[in-house]
Coordinates of C-alpha atoms in Angstrom, one line a residue:
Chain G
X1 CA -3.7 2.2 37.6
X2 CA -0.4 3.0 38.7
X3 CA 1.4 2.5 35.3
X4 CA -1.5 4.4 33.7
X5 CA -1.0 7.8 36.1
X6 CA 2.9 7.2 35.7
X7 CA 2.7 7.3 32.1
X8 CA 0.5 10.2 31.8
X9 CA 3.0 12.7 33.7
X10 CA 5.6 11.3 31.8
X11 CA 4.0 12.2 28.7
X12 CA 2.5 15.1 30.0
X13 CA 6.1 16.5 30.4
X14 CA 7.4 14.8 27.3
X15 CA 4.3 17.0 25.3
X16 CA 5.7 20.1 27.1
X17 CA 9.1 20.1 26.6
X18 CA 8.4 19.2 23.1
X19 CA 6.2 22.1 22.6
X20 CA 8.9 24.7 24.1
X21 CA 11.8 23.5 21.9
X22 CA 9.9 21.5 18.9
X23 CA 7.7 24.8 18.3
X24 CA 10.2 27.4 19.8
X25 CA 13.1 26.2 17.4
X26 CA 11.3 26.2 14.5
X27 CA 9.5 29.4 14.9
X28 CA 12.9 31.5 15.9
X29 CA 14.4 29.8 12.6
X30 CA 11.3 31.5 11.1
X31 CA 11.7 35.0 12.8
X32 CA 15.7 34.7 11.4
X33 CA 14.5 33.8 7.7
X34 CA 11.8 36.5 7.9
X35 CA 14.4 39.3 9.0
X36 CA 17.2 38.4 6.3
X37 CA 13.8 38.9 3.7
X38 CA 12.3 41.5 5.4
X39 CA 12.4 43.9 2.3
X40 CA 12.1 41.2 -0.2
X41 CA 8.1 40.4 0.6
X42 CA 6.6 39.0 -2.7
X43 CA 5.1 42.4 -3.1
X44 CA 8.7 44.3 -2.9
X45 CA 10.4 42.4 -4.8
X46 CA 8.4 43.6 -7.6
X47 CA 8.8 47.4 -6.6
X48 CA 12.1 47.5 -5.2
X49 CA 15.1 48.1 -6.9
X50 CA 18.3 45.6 -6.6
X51 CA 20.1 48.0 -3.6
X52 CA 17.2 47.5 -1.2
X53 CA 16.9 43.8 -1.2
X54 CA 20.0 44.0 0.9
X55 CA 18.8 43.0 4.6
X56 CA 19.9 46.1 7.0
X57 CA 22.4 45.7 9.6
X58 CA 19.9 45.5 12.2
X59 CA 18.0 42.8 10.5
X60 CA 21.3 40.8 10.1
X61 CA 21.8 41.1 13.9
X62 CA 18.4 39.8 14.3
X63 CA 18.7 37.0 12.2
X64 CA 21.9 36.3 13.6
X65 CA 20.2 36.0 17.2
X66 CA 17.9 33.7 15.9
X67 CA 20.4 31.1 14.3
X68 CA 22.9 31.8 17.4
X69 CA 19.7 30.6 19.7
X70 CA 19.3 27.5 17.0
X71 CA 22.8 26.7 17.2
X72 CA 23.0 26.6 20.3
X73 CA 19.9 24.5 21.0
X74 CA 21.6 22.0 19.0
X75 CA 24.6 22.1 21.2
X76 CA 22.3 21.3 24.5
X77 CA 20.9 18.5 22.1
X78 CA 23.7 16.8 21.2
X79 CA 25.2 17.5 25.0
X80 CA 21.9 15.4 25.7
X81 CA 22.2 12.5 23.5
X82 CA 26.3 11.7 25.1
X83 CA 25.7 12.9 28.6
X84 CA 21.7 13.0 28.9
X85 CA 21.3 10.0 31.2
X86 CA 24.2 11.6 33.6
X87 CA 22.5 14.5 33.5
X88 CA 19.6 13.4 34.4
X89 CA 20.0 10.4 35.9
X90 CA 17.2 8.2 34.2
Chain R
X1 CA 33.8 -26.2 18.0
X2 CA 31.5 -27.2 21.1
X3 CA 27.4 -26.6 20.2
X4 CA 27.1 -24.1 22.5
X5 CA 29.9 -21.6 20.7
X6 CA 28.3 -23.0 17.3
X7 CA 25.2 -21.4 18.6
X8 CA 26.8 -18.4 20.2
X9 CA 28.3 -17.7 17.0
X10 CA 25.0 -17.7 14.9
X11 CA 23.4 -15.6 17.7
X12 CA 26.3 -13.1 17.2
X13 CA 25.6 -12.9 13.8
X14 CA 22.0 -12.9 13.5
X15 CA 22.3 -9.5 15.9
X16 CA 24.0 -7.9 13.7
X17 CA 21.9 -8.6 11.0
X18 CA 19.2 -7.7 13.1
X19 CA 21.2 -4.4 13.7
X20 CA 21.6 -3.7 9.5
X21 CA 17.8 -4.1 9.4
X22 CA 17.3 -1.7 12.0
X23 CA 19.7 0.3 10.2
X24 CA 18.3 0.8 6.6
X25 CA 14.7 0.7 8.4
X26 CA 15.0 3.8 10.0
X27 CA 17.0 5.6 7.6
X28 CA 13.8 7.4 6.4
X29 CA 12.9 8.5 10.4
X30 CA 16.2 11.2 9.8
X31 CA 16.3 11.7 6.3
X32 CA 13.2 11.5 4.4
X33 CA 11.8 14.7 5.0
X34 CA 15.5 16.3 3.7
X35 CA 15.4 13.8 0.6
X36 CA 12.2 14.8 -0.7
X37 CA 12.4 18.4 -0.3
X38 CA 16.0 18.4 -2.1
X39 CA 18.1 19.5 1.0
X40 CA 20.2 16.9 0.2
X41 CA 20.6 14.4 -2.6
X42 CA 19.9 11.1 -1.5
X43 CA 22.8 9.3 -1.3
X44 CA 24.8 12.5 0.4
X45 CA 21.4 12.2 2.6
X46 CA 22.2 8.5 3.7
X47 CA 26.2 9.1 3.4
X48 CA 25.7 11.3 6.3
X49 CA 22.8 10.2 8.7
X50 CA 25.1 6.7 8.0
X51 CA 28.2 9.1 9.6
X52 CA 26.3 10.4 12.2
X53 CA 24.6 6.7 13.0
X54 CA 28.4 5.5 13.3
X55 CA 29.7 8.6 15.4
X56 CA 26.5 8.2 17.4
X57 CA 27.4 4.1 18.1
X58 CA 30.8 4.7 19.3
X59 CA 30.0 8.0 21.4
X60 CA 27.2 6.0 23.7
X61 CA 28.5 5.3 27.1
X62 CA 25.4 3.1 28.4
X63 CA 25.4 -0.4 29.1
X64 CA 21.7 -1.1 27.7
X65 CA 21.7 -5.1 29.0
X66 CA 18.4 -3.7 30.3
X67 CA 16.7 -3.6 27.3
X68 CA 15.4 -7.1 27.3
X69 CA 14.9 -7.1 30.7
X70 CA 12.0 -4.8 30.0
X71 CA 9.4 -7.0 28.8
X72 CA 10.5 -10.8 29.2
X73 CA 12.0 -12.5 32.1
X74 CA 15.3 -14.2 31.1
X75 CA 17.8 -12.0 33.2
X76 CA 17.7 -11.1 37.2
X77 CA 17.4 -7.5 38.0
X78 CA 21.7 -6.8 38.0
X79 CA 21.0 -7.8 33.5
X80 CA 22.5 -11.2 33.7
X81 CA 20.6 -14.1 33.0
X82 CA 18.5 -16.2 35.2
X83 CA 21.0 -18.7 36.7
X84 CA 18.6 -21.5 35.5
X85 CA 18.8 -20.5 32.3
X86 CA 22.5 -19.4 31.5
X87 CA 23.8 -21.1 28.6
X88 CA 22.0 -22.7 25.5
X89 CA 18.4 -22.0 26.7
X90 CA 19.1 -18.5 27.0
X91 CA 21.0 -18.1 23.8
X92 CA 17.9 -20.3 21.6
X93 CA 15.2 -17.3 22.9
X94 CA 17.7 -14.4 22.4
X95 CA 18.0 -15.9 18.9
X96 CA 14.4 -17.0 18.2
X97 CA 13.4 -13.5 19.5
X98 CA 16.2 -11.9 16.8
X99 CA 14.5 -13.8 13.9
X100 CA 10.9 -13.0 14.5
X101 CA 12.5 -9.3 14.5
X102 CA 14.2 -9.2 11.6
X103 CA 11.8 -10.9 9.1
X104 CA 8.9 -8.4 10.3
X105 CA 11.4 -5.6 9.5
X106 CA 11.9 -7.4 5.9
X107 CA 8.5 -7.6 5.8
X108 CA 7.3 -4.0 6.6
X109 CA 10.4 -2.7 4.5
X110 CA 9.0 -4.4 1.5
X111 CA 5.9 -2.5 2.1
X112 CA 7.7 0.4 2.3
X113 CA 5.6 0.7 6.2
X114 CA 7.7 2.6 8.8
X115 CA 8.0 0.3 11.6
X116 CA 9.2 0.3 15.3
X117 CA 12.5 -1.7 15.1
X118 CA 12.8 -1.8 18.7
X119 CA 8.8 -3.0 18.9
X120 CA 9.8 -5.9 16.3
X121 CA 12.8 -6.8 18.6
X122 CA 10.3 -7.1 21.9
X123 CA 7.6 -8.7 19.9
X124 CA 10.0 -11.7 18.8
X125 CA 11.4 -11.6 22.3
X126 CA 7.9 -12.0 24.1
X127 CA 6.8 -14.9 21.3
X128 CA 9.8 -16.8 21.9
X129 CA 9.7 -16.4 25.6
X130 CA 5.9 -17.6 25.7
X131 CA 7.1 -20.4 23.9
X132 CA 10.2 -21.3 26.1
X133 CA 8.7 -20.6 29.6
X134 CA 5.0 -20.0 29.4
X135 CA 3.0 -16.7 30.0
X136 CA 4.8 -16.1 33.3
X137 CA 8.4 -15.7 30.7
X138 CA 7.0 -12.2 29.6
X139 CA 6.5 -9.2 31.6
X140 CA 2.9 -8.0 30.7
X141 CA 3.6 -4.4 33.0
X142 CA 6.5 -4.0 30.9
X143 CA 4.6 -4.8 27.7
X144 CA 2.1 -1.7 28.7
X145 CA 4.6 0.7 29.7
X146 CA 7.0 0.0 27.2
X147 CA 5.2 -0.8 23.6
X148 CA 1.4 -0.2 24.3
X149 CA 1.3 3.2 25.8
X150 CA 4.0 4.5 23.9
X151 CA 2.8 3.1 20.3
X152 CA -0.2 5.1 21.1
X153 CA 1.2 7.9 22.9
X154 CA 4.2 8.7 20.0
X155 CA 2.2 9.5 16.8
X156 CA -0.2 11.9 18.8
X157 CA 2.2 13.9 21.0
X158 CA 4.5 14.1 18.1
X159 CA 2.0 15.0 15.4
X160 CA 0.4 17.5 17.5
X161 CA 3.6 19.5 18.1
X162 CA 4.9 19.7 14.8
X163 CA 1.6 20.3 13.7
X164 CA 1.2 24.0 15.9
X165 CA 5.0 24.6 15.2
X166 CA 4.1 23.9 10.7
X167 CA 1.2 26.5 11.6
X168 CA 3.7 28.7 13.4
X169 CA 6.1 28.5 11.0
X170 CA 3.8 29.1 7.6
X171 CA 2.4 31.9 9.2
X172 CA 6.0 33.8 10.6
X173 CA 7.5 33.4 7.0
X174 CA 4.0 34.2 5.1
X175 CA 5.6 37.2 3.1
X176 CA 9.2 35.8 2.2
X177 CA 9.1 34.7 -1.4
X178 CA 8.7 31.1 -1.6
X179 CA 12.4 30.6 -3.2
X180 CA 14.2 32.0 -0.8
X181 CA 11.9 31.0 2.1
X182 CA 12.5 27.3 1.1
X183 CA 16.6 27.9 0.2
X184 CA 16.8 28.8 4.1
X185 CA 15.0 26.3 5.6
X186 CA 16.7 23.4 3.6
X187 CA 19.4 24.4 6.2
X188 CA 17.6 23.9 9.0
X189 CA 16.4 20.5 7.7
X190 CA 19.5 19.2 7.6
X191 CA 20.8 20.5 10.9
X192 CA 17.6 19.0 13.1
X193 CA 18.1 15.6 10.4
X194 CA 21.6 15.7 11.4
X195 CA 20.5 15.8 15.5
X196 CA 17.8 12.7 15.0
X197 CA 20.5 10.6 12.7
X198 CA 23.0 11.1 16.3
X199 CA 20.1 10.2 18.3
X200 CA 19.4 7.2 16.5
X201 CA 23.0 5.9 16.5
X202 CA 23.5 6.1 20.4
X203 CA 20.0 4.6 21.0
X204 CA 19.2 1.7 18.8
X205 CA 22.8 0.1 18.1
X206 CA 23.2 0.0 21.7
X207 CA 20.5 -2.1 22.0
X208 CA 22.2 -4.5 19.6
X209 CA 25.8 -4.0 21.6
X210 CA 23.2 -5.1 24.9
X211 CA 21.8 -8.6 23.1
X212 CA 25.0 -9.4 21.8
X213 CA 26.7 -8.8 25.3
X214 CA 23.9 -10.9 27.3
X215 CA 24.4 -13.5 25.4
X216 CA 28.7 -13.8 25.7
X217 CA 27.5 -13.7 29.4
X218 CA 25.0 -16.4 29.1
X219 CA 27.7 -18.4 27.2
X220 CA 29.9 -17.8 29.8
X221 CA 32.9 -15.5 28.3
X222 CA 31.9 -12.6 29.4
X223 CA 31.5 -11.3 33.2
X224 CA 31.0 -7.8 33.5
X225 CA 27.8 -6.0 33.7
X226 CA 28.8 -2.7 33.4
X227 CA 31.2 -3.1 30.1
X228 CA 30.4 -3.8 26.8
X229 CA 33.5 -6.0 24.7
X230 CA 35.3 -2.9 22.8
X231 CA 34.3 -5.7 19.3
X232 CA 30.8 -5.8 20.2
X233 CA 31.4 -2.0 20.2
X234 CA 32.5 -1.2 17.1
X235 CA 31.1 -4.3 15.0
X236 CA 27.4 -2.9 15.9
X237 CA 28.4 0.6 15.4
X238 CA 30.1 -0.2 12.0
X239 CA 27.0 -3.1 11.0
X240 CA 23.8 0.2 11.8
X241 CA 26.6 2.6 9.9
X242 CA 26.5 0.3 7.0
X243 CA 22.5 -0.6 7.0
X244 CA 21.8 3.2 7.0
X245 CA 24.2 4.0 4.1
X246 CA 22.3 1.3 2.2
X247 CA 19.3 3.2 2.7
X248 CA 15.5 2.1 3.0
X249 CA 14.5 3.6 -0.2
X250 CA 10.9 2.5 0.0
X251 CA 10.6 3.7 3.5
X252 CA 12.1 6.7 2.4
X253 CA 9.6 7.0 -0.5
X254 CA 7.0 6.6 2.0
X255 CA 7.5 8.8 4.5
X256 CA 8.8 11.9 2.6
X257 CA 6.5 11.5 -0.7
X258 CA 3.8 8.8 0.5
X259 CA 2.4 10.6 3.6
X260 CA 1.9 14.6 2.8
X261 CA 2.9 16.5 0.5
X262 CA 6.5 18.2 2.1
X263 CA 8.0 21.4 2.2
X264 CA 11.3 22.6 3.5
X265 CA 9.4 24.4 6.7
X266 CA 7.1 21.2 7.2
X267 CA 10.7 19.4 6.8
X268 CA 12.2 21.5 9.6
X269 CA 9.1 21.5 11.7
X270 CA 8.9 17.8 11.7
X271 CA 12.8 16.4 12.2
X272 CA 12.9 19.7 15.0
X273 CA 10.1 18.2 16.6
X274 CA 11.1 14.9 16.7
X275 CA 14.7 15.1 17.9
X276 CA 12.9 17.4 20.7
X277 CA 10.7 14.4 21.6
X278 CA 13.0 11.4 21.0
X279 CA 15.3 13.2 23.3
X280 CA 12.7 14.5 26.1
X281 CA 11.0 10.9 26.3
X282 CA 14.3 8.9 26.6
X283 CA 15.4 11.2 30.0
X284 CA 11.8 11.1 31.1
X285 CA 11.2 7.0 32.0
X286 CA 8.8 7.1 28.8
X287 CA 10.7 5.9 25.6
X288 CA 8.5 6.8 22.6
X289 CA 9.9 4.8 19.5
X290 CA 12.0 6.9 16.6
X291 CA 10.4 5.4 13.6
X292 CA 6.4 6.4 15.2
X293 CA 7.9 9.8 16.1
X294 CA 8.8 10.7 13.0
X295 CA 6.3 9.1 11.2
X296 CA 3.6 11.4 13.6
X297 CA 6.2 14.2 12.9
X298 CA 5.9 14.3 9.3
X299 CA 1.8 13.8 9.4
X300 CA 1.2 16.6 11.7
X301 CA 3.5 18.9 9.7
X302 CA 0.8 18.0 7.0
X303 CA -2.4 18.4 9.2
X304 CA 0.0 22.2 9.9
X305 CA 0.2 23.0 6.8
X306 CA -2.3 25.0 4.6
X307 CA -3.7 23.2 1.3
X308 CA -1.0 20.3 2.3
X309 CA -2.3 16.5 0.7
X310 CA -2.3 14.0 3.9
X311 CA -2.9 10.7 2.6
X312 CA -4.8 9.0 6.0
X313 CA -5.1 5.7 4.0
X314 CA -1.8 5.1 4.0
X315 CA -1.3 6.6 7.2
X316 CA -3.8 3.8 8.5
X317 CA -2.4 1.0 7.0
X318 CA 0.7 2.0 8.8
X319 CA -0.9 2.4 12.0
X320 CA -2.4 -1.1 11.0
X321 CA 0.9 -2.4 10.7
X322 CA 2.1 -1.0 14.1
X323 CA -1.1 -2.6 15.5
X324 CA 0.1 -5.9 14.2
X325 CA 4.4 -5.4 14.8
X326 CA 3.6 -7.3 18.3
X327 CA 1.5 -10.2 17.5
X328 CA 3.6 -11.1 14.2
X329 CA 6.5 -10.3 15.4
X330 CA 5.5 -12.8 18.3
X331 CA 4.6 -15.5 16.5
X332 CA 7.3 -15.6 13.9
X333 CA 9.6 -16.0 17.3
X334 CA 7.4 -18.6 18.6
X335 CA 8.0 -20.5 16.1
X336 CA 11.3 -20.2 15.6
X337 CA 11.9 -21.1 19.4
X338 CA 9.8 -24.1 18.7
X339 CA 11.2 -25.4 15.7
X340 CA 15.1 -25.0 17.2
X341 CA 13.9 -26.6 20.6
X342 CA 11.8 -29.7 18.6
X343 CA 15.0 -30.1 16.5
X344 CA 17.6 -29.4 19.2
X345 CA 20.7 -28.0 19.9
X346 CA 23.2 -26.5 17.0
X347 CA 21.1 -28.1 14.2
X348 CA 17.7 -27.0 15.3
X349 CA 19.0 -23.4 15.3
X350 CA 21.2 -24.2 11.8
X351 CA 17.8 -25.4 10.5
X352 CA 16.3 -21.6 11.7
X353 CA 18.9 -19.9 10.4
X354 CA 18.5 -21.5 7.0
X355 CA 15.0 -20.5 7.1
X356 CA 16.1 -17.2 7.9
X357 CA 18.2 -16.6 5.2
X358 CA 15.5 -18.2 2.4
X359 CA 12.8 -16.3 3.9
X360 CA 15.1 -13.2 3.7
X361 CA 16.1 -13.9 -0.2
X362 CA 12.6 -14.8 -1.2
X363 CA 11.3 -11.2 0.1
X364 CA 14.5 -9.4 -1.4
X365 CA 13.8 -11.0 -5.0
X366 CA 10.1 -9.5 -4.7
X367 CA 11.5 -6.4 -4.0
X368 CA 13.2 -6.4 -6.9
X369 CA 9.8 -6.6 -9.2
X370 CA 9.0 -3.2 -8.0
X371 CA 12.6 -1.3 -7.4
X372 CA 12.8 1.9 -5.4
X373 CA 16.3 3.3 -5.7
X374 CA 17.9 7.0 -5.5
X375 CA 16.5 7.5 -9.0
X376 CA 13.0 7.3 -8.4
X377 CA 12.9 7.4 -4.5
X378 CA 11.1 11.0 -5.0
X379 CA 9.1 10.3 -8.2
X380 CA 5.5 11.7 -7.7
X381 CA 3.4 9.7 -5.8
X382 CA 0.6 7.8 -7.3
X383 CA -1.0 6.1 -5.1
X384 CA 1.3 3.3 -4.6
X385 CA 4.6 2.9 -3.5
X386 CA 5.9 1.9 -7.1
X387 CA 6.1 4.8 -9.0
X388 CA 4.3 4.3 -13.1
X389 CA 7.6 2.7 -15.2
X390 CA 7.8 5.8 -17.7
X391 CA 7.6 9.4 -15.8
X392 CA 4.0 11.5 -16.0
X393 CA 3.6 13.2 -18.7
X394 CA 4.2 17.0 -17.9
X395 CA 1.8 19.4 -17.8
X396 CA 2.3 22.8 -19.4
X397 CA 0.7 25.3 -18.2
X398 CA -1.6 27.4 -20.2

C-alpha cells in the first residue's frame, strides 16, 4: 500500500507541474500569436486595407513578453535536463 | 582471447545495438508531430533531434548503474554486481536481457507501434533473470513502481494535459487566420521538439553507457562506481545519434499521421506537454517512459482539438502492445539465457548472437515489402500503416 500512496503523490505533482508549464507554455505562445494578428481576424483581413495588418507597437511588446516568457521556460528546461538531479537531488 | 572477454565483447556490442534500436525507436516521440505538420522536413527533422540526442549523451553527468538495479537483483545496493555472480554469469543475463530488448523493439518497429524502449530493456532483464536465479532474481516492488504504475500512469496524465492546453490553445488563437496561425506555431513545435530530443539523449543513452559499464565491472576491468569509461561515453552517445538520424519512419508515420489528425497548435501542445512531464516525473522518483508520454501527448492533443479524427483502434492496439512489451520481452530473454547457459560459455552466447542477427535480418527484409521512407512517411493515412502504392486520387472541389 505503501508503493501505491508513494506513487500517487508522485504523480499527483508530476500532473500539476505539467498542467502549469504543459498548459501555461502553450497558451502564452497563443496570447503572443494572437497579439502579432490581432488586426488580421479572418473577418479583417477581408475589410482592412494592407497598412493596418501591421501589428501596433504595443501588440509587438505583448507578443514579445509572451515569446521572452517561452524562451525562457526553455532555458529553465534545458537547465533541468544537465543539472536537474543536482538541483533537486532525486 | 580468454571466453570471458569473447563474451564481454559481444555484450559490448549487443548494447550498442540495443542503444541504435532505442535510437530510431523513439525518433517519432520528438519529431513526429513536427514532421507531419511540415515544421520541418523529415530528414532536417531527424538531422536535428539526432544533434540534439548526441549533445544530450555527452552533456549527462549521471552514473545510471542503477538502472538495472531497479527491477532484477544482480548488483548490491553501491551498482556493482553481486559478488557471487561477478564475471560470466553476470555478463550471460545482461546479455540475454539485451536480446529479448532489442528483437521486441524490431518487432514493434515493424509495426510501426510506439514502444517503451526502457520497458523492453527491463522485460528482457526480468526474463533472463527468472531464468538464471529463479523468481527471487527479479524485484517484483520494483516491477510496480517502475513499469506497471507508470505504463498506466503516462498515457493518462499526459493526454489529459495536452488535451486542456489543445483546448486552450484553439480557443486563444480562434480569430487568427489559419495560415498565419499555423506559420507561428510551427516555431514553437520545433522549439518544445528540440527540448524532448535533449531530454531523450541524456536519459536513455545513459542507460546504455550504465549496462555497458556494469558489465566492464563484472568482467573485472573496471572499478569505479561513480565514472563511466570516457569510450563507453562517447560510443553510446555517437551509436543513439546515429539510430535517430536513421529515423523510425513507420513509427513516425504512426504517431504524427496514424493517431489524430495534427495541427501545428496540437503539435506544440503535445511535444510542450511532454518535455514538461518527461522532465517533472524524472526529478519527482516517478519516471514515466518518453515513448508513452508522447504517444498520450499527441492523443490528447486530438481528444483537445475540435472536429480532430482520433483513431482509438490503433490507439488500442498500441496500448495492447504496451500490455504485452513485459511478458515478450521476458520471454524472448528467457530463452536466450537458457539457450547460452544449455550451450555454455562463448559458444552458447555466439549461438544467441547468431540468432540475433538472423532474427534481426528476417524482420528487416519484411519491412522491406511494405517501405516507409521520407517520401511517403506523411502520405494520407488509410487505415494502415502502408500507404496505397499510387497516391489518392485528388479531389477537386466543386
Amino acid at each position: 500500500m505503501d508503493i501505491l500512496t508513494n506513487a500517487l503523490r508522485a504523480l499527483s505533482q508530476v500532473l500539476v507541474v505539467g498542467i502549469v508549464l504543459g498548459v501555461g507554455l502553450p497558451a502564452l505562445f497563443a496570447f503572443g500569436i494572437r497579439a502579432l494578428n490581432a488586426n488580421r481576424t479572418a473577418i479583417a483581413a477581408v475589410a482592412s486595407n494592407r497598412d493596418s495588418d501591421k501589428p501596433s507597437p504595443a501588440a509587438i511588446a505583448t507578443a514579445g513578453i509572451c515569446f521572452g516568457l517561452c524562451l525562457l521556460a526553455v532555458l529553465f528546461g534545458i537547465t533541468v535536463i544537465l543539472f536537474g538531479k543536482r538541483m533537486f537531488g532525486v | 582471447m580468454t571466453e570471458a572477454f569473447f563474451i564481454l565483447s559481444v555484450v559490448v556490442v549487443t548494447a550498442l545495438v540495443f542503444d541504435f534500436t532505442n535510437g530510431f525507436h523513439d525518433t517519432a516521440n520528438a519529431m513526429a508531430t513536427s514532421i507531419a505538420t511540415g515544421a520541418l522536413k523529415p530528414r532536417a527533422a531527424v538531422t536535428l533531434s539526432a544533434i540534439l540526442n548526441l549533445i544530450g549523451a555527452f552533456l549527462s553527468i549521471e552514473v545510471a548503474l542503477t538502472v538495472t538495479n531497479k527491477v532484477i537483483s544482480i548488483q548490491g545496493a553501491n551498482g556493482a554486481p553481486a559478488p557471487e555472480l561477478m564475471g560470466v554469469p553476470v555478463l550471460v543475463i545482461i546479455f540475454a536481457g539485451l536480446v529479448g530488448g532489442i528483437i521486441w523493439n524490431l518487432i514493434t518497429w515493424l509495426f510501426g507501434l510506439p514502444s517503451s524502449s526502457s520497458h523492453a530493456l527491463f522485460g528482457g532483464l526480468i526474463g533472463a533473470a527468472i531464468a538464471a536465479l529463479g523468481v527471487g532474481g527479479v524485484k517484483w516492488d520494483g516491477v510496480i513502481t517502475a513499469i506497471v504504475i507508470p505504463a498506466v500512469a503516462a498515457p493518462v496524465v499526459a493526454g489529459l494535459v495536452a488535451g486542456v492546453s489543445t483546448w486552450i490553445v484553439f480557443a486563444v488563437v480562434a480569430r487568427v487566420p489559419t495560415q498565419r496561425r499555423d506559420a507561428g506555431f510551427r516555431w514553437g513545435q520545433i522549439g518544445s521538439a528540440s527540448l524532448v530530443s535533449l531530454a531523450h539523449g541524456t536519459n536513455d543513452a545513459q542507460k546504455t553507457m550504465g549496462v555497458i559499464t556494469l558489465a566492464l565491472i563484472a568482467y573485472g576491468s573496471w572499478t569505479n562506481l561513480q565514472a563511466i569509461p570516457t569510450w563507453v561515453k562517447i560510443s553510446c552517445a555517437v551509436t543513439i545519434a546515429a539510430g535517430t538520424y536513421v529515423g523510425g519512419w513507420r513509427v513516425i508515420r504512426t504517431l504524427g499521421k496514424g493517431l489524430v489528425d495534427i495541427t501545428s497548435p496540437q503539435g506544440m501542445a503535445a511535444e510542450t506537454a511532454s518535455a514538461a512531464i518527461i522532465l517533472t516525473s524524472s526529478h519527482l522518483g516517478m519516471a514515466l517512459s518518453t515513448t508513452q508520454v508522447a504517444t498520450g501527448s499527441i492523443l490528447g492533443s486530438g481528444i483537445g482539438a475540435h472536429a480532430a479524427t482520433v483513431r482509438w483502434a490503433l490507439a488500442g492496439r498500441m496500448a495492447i502492445a504496451w500490455l504485452v512489451t513485459l511478458p515478450a520481452a521476458g520471454t524472448m530473454g528467457a530463452l536466450c539465457w537458457f539457450t547460452a547457459h544449455r550451450i555454455g560459455g562463448g559458444l552458447g552466447v555466439a549461438v544467441v548472437m547468431a540468432a540475433l542477427i538472423v532474427t534481426a535480418a528476417a524482420l528487416f527484409y519484411r519491412s522491406r515489402r511494405t517501405p516507409i521512407t521520407p517520401v511517403n512517411v506523411n502520405a494520407d493515412w488509410a487505415g494502415t500503416l502502408a500507404p496505397p502504392e499510387t497516391p489518392a486520387p485528388i479531389k477537386i472541389a466543386a
